[in-house]
Short mmCIF file of C-alpha atoms in Angstrom, two decimals:
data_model
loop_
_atom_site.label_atom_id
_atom_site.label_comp_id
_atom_site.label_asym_id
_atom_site.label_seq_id
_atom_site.Cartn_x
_atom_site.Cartn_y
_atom_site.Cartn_z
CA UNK A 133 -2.54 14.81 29.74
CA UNK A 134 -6.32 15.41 30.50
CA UNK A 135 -8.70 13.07 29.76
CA UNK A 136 -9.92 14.57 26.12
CA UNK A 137 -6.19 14.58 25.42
CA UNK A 138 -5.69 10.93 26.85
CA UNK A 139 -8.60 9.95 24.64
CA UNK A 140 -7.37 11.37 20.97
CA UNK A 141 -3.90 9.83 22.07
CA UNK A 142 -5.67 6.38 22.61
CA UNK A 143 -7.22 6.51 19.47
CA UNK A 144 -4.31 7.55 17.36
CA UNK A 145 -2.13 4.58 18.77
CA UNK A 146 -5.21 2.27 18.46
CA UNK A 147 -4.68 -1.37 16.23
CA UNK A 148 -1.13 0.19 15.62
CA UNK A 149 2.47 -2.93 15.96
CA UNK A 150 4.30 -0.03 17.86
CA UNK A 151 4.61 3.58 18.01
CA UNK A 152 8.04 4.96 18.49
CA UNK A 153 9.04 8.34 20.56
CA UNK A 154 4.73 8.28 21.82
CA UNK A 155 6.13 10.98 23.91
CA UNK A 156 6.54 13.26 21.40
CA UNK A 157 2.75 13.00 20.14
CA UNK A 158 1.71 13.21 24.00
CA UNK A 159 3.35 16.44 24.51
CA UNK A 160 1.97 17.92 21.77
CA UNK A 161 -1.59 16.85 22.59
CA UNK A 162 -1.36 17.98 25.98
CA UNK A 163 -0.65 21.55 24.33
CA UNK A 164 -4.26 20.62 23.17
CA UNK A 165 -2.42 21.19 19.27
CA UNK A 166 -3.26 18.87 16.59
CA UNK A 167 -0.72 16.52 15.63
CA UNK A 168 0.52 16.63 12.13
CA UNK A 169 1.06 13.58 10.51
CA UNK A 170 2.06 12.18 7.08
CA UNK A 171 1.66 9.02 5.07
CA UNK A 172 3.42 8.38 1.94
CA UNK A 173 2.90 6.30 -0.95
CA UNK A 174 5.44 5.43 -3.96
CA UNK A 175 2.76 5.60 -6.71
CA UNK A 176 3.59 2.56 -8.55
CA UNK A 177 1.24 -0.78 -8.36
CA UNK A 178 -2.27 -0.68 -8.57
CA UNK A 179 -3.43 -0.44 -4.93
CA UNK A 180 -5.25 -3.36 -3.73
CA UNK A 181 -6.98 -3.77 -0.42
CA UNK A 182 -4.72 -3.67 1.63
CA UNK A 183 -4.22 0.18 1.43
CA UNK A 184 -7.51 -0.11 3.45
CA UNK A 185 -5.18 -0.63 6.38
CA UNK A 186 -3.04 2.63 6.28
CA UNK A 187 -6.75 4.44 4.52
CA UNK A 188 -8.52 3.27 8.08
CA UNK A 189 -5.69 4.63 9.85
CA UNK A 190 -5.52 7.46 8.29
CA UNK A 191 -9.77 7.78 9.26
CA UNK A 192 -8.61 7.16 12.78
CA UNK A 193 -6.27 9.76 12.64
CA UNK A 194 -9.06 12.59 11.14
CA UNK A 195 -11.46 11.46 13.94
CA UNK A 196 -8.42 12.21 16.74
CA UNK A 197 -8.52 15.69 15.23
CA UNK A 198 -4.85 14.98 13.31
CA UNK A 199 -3.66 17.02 10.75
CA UNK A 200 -3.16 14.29 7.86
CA UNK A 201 -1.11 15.17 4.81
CA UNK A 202 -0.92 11.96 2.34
CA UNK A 203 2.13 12.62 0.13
CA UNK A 204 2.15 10.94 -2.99
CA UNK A 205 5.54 9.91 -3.79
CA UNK A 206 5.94 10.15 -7.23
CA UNK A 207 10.19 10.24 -7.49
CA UNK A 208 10.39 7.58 -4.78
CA UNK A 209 8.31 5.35 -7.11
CA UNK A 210 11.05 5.88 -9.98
CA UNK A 211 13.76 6.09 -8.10
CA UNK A 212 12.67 2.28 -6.52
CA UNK A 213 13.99 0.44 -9.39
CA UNK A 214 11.95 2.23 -11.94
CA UNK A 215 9.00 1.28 -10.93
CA UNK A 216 6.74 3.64 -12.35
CA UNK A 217 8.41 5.05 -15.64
CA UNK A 218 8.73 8.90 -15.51
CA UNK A 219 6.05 9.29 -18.41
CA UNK A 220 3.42 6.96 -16.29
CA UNK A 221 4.31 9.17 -12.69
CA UNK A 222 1.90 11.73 -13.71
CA UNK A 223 -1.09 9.62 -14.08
CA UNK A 224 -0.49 7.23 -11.66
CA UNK A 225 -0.65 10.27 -8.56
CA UNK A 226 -3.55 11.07 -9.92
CA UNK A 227 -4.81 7.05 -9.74
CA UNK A 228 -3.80 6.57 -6.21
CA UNK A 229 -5.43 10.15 -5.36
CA UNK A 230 -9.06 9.13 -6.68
CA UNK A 231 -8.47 5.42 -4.50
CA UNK A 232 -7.78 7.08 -1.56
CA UNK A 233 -10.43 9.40 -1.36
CA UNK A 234 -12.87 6.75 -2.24
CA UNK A 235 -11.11 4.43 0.13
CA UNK A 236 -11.98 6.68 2.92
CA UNK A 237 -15.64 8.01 1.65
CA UNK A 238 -16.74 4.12 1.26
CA UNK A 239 -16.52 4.43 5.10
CA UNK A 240 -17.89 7.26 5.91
CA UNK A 241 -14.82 9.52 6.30
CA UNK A 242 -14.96 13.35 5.09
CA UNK A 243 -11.96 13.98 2.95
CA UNK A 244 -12.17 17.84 3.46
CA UNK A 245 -9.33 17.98 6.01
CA UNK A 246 -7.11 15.47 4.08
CA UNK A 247 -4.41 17.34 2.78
CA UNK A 248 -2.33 15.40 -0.63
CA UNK A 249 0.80 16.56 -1.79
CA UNK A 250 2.64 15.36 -4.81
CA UNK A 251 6.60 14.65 -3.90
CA UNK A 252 7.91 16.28 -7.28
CA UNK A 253 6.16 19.78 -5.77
CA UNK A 254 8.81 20.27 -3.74
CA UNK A 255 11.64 17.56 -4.15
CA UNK A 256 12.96 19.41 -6.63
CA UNK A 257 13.37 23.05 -4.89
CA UNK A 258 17.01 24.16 -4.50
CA UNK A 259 16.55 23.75 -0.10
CA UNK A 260 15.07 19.97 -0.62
CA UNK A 261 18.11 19.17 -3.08
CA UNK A 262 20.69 20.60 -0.94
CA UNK A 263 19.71 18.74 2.38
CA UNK A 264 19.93 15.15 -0.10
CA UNK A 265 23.51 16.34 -0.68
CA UNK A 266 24.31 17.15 2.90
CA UNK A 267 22.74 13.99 4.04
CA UNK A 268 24.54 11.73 1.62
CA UNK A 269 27.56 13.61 2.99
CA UNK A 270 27.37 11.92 6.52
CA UNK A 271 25.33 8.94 6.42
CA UNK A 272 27.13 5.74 4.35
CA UNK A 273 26.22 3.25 1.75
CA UNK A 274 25.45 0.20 4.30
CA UNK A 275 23.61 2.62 6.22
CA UNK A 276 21.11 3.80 3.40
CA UNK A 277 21.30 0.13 2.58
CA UNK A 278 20.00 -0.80 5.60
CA UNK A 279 17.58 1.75 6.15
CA UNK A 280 16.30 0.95 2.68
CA UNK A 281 16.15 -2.84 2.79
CA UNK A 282 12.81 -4.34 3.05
CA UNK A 283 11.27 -1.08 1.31
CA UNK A 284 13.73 -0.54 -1.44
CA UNK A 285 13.63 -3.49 -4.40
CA UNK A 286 17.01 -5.15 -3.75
CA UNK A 287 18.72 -6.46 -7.18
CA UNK A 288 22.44 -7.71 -8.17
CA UNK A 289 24.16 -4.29 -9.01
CA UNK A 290 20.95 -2.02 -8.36
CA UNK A 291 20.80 1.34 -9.30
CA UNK A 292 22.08 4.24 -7.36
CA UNK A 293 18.95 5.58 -6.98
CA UNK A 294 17.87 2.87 -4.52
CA UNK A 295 20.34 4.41 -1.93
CA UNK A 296 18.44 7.89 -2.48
CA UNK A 297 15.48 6.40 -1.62
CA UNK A 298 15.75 6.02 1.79
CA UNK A 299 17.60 9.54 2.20
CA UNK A 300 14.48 11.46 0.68
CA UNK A 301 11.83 9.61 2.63
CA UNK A 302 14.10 10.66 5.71
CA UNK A 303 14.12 14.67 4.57
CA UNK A 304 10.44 14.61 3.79
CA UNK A 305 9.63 14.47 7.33
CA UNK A 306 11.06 17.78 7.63
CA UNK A 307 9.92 19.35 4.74
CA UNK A 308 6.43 18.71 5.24
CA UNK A 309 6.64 19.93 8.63
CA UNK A 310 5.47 17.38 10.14
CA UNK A 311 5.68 15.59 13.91
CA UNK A 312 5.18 12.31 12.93
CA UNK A 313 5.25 9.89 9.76
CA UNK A 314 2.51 6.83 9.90
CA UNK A 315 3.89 3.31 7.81
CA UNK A 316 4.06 -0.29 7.86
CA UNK A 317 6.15 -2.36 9.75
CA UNK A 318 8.48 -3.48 6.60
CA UNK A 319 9.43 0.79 7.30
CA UNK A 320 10.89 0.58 11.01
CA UNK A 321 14.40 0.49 9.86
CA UNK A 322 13.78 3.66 8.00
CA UNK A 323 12.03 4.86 10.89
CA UNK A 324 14.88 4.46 13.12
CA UNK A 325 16.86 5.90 10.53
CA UNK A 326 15.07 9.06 10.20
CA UNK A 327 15.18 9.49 14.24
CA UNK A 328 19.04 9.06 13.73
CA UNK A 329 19.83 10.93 10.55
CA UNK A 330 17.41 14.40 11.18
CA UNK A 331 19.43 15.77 13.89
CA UNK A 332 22.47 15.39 11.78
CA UNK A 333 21.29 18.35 9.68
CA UNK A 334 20.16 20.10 12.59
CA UNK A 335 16.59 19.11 12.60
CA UNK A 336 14.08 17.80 15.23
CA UNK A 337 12.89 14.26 15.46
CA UNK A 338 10.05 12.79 15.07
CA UNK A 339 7.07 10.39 16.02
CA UNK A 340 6.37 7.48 14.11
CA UNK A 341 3.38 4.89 13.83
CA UNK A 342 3.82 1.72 12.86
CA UNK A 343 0.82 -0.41 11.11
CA UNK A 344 1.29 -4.77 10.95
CA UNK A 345 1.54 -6.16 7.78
CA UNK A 346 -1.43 -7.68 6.67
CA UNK A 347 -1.02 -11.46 4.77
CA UNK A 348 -1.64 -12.05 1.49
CA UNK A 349 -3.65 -14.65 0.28
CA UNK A 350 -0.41 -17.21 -0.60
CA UNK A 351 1.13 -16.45 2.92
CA UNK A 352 3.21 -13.84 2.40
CA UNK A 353 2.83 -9.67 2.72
CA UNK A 354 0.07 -8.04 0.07
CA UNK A 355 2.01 -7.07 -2.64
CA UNK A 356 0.85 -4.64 -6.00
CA UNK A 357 3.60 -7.10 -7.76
CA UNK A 358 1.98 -10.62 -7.08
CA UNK A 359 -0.91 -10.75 -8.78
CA UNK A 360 -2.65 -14.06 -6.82
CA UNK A 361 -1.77 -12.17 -3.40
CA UNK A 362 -4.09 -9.29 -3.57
CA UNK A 363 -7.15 -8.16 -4.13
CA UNK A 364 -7.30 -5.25 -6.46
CA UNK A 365 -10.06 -2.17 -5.34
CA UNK A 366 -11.71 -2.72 -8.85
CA UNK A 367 -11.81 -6.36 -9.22
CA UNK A 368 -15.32 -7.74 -9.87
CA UNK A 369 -17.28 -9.95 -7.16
CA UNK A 370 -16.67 -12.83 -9.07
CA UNK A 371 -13.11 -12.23 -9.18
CA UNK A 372 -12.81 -11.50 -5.60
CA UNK A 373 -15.05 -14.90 -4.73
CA UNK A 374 -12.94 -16.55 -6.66
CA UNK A 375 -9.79 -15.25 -4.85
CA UNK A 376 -10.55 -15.69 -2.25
CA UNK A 377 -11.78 -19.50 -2.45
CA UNK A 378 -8.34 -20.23 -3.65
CA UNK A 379 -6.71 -18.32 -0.71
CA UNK A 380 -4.17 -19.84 1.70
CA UNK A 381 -6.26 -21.22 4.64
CA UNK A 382 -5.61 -24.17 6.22
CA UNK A 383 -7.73 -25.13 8.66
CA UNK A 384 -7.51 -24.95 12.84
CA UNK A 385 -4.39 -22.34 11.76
CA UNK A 386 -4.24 -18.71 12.82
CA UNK A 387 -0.96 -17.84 12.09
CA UNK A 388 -0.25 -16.08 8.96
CA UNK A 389 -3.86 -16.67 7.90
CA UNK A 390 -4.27 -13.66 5.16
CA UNK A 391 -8.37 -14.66 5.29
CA UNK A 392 -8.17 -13.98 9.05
CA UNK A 393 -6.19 -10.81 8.59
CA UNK A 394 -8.52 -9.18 6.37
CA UNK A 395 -11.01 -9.69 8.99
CA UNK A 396 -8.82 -8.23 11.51
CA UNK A 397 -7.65 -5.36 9.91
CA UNK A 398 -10.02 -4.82 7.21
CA UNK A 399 -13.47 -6.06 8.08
CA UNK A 400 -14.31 -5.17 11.31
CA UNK A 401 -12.75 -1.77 11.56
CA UNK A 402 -14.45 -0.64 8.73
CA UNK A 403 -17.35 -1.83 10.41
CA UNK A 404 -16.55 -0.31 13.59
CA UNK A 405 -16.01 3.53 11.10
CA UNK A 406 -19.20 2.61 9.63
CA UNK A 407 -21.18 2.85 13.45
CA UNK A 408 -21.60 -1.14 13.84
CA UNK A 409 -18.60 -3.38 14.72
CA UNK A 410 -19.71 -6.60 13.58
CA UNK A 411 -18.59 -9.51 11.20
CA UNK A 412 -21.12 -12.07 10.04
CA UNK A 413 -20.83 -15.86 9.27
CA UNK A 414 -23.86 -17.39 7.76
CA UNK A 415 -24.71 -20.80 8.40
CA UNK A 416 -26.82 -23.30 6.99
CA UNK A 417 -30.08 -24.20 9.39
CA UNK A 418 -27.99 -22.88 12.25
CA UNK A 419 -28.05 -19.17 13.65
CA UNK A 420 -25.20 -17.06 12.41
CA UNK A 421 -22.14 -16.58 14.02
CA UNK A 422 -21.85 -12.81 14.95
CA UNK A 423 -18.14 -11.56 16.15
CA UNK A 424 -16.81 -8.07 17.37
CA UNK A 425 -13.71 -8.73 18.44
CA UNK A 426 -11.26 -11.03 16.31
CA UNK A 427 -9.98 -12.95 19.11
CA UNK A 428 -13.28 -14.77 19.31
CA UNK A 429 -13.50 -15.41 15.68
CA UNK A 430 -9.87 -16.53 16.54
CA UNK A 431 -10.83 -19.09 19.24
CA UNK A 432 -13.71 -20.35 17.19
CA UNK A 433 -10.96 -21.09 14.08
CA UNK A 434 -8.68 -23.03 16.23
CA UNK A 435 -11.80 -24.80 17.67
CA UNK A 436 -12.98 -25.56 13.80
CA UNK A 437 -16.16 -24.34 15.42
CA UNK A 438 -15.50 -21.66 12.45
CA UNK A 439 -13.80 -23.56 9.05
CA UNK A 440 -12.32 -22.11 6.21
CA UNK A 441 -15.65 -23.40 4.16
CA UNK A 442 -17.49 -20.90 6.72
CA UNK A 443 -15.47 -18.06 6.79
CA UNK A 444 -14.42 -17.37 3.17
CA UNK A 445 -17.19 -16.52 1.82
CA UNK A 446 -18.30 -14.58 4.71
CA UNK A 447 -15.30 -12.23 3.70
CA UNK A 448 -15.47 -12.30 0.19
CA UNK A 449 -19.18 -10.95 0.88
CA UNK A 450 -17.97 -8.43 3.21
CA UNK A 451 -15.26 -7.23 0.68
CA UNK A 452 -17.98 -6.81 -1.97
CA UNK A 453 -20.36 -4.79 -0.06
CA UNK A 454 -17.27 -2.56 1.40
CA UNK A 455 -15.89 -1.99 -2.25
CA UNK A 456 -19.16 -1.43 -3.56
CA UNK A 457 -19.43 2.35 -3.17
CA UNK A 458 -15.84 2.69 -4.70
CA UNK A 459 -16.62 0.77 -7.67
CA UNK A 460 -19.57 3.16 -7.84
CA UNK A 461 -17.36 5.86 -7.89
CA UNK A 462 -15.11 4.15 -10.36
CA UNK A 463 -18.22 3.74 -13.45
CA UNK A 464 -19.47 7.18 -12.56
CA UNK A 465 -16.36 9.17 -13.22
CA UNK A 466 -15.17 8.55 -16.97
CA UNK A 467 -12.37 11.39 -15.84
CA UNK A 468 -10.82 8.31 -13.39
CA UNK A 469 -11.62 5.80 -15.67
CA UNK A 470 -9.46 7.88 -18.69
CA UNK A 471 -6.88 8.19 -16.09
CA UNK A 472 -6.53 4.18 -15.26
CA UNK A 473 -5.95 3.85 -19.08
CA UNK A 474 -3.30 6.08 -19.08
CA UNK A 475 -1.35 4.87 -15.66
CA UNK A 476 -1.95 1.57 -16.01
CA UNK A 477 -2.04 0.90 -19.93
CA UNK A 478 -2.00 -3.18 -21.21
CA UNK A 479 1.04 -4.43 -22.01
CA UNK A 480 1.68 -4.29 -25.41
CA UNK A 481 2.47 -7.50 -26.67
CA UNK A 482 4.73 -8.44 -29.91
CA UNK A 483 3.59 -10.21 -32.33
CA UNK A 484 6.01 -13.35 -33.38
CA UNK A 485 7.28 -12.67 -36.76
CA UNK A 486 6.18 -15.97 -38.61
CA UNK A 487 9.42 -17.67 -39.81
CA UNK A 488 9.44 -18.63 -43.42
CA UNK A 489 10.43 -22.46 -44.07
CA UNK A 490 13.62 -22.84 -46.64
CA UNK A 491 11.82 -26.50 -48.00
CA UNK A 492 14.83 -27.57 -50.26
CA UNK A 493 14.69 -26.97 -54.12
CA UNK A 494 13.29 -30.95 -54.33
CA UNK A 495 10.02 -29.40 -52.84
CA UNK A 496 7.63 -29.17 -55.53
CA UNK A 497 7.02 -25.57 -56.60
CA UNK A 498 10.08 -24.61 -55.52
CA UNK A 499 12.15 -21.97 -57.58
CA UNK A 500 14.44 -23.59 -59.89
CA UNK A 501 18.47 -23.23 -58.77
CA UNK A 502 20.01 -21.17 -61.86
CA UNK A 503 22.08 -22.66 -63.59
CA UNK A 504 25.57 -23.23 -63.33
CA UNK A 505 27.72 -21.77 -65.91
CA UNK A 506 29.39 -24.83 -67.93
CA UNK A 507 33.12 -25.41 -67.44
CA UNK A 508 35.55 -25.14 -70.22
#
């Protein structure tokens, strides 16, 4: 590769856990051709902030001159346990549609070249449905299992359709045309899968890139289905202060650290998007501390030259400024904010039916037991 083609390639692997088959992406940038490359998203959960991960990416990706196509997986989110109920599908796409673009133009990111697809405008074409059947024909149960497992909700006697899951994430590389598929590292196994399966039917394989997992705030991953783990994209400052004060954060400890994470992969590459790759910790009568690289603000930690008193709400104030201009976006558009109510409606919740008290017929006011008839 020459040296532009050396540089794209650096950036498109940059802050990435692995990359598997690089060589595929190298050969097609030394063609000087622009890679094209898919992310997916089953559109069930509210996204919270750590979408910003893959949505940074994603910028990364646009700046290496990438073709990006962000599929929104619609029948993967009902086929994943029912997740999103077939009449909520609809609206939800459209949701995670208006985050993502905001996501990406609260950085500074043109969205012209971003391509979205919905899954259900082409999963359900006679070629798409006959490659699941020929796949299912030579790959097995454990295997889809497997490929599935730390994607795929696993329950006592789950649903078929969790075994189809896996099967159409591994045909839509093909049927967007694409040469390589960006996701988290709870994917690989589905990765691997798709390198293994594709050539089954016949079909090339394919790059992948492979993003960490970024902590929650209780210690495990971010998750749309734990509520105290996440940060929503439209939570208020206060909430967001207030989450992040009650975050997992012990002190001297890097490991795990979702405060420290959202620094890492949040924070400062947004920062470095935005022209100015900088995190700032305030400090009372003392000069702030200014990092640009987290393995400083790492050393400092374990030095409790930096404590979690410091540092959270240094990143709950960097959160709020970042999610400002999507909020923005959020009040100004009463078409997105028609369109939460509809994907994400409140739960409707029963009232108790009041029970009505049988208080004996010695209870004053009661009604009067008729009377028996007399015996002869």
């Amino acid at each position: 590769m020459d040296s532009a083609a050396q540089a794209r390639f650096d950036l498109i692997r940059e802050n990435l856990a692995e990359v598997l088959n690089p060589e595929i992406l190298e050969g097609i940038l030394a063609e000087g051709r622009h890679p094209r490359i898919y992310w997916g998203t089953a559109t069930t959960g509210r996204p919270h902030v750590g979408y910003f991960l893959a949505a940074l990416k994603i910028a990364q990706l646009l700046r290496a001159q990438c073709d990006v196509v962000v599929l929104l997986a619609d029948i993967h989110g009902f086929l994943d346990n029912l997740k999103a109920p077939l009449e909520l599908v609809d609206n939800r796409a459209q949701y995670y549609r208006k985050v993502i673009t905001a996501i990406l133009e609260s950085v500074g990111v043109s969205t012209e070249k971003l391509e979205f697809v919905l899954g259900s405008s082409y999963q359900k074409s006679p070629e798409y449905v006959m490659d699941v059947y020929r796949l299912s024909s030579l790959i097995s149960e454990s295997d889809a299992k497997k490929a599935g497992a730390e994607v795929v909700k696993q329950t006592d006697n789950a649903p078929l359709s969790g075994l189809l899951y896996p099967v159409l994430q591994v045909l839509d590389e093909e049927h967007l045309k694409v040469d390589c598929q960006l996701g988290g590292m709870d994917q690989r196994k589905l990765f691997a899968a798709a390198v293994e399966w594709l050539p089954k039917l016949g079909y090339r394989k394919r790059a992948h890139l492979i993003n960490p997992m970024i902590s929650g705030l209780k210690g495990a991953k971010m998750s749309s289905s734990i509520e105290d783990s996440k940060i929503d994209l439209l939570d208020s400052a206060d909430s967001i202060t207030k989450k992040i004060k009650k975050a997992e954060s012990a002190p001297k400890v890097v490991e795990g650290n979702g405060v420290i994470a959202l620094v890492e992969y949040v924070l400062l590459p947004a920062a470095d998007l935005k022209g100015k790759k900088e995190f700032r910790v305030e400090r009372k009568d003392q000069e702030p501390l200014i990092y640009t690289d987290i393995k400083q603000l790492e050393e400092d930690y374990k030095n409790d030259v930096l404590t979690p008193q410091m540092l959270k709400p240094a990143v709950a104030d960097g959160l709020i400024n970042l999610m400002a201009p999507i909020q923005a976006a959020y009040q100004a558009s009463t078409e997105w904010q028609e369109i939460t109510a509809k994907a994400y409606p409140p739960p409707v919740v029963e009232k108790k039916q009041k029970k009505v008290k049988n208080k004996g017929t010695r209870h004053p006011g009661a009604a009067a037991e008729p009377e028996k008839p007399a015996t002869e």
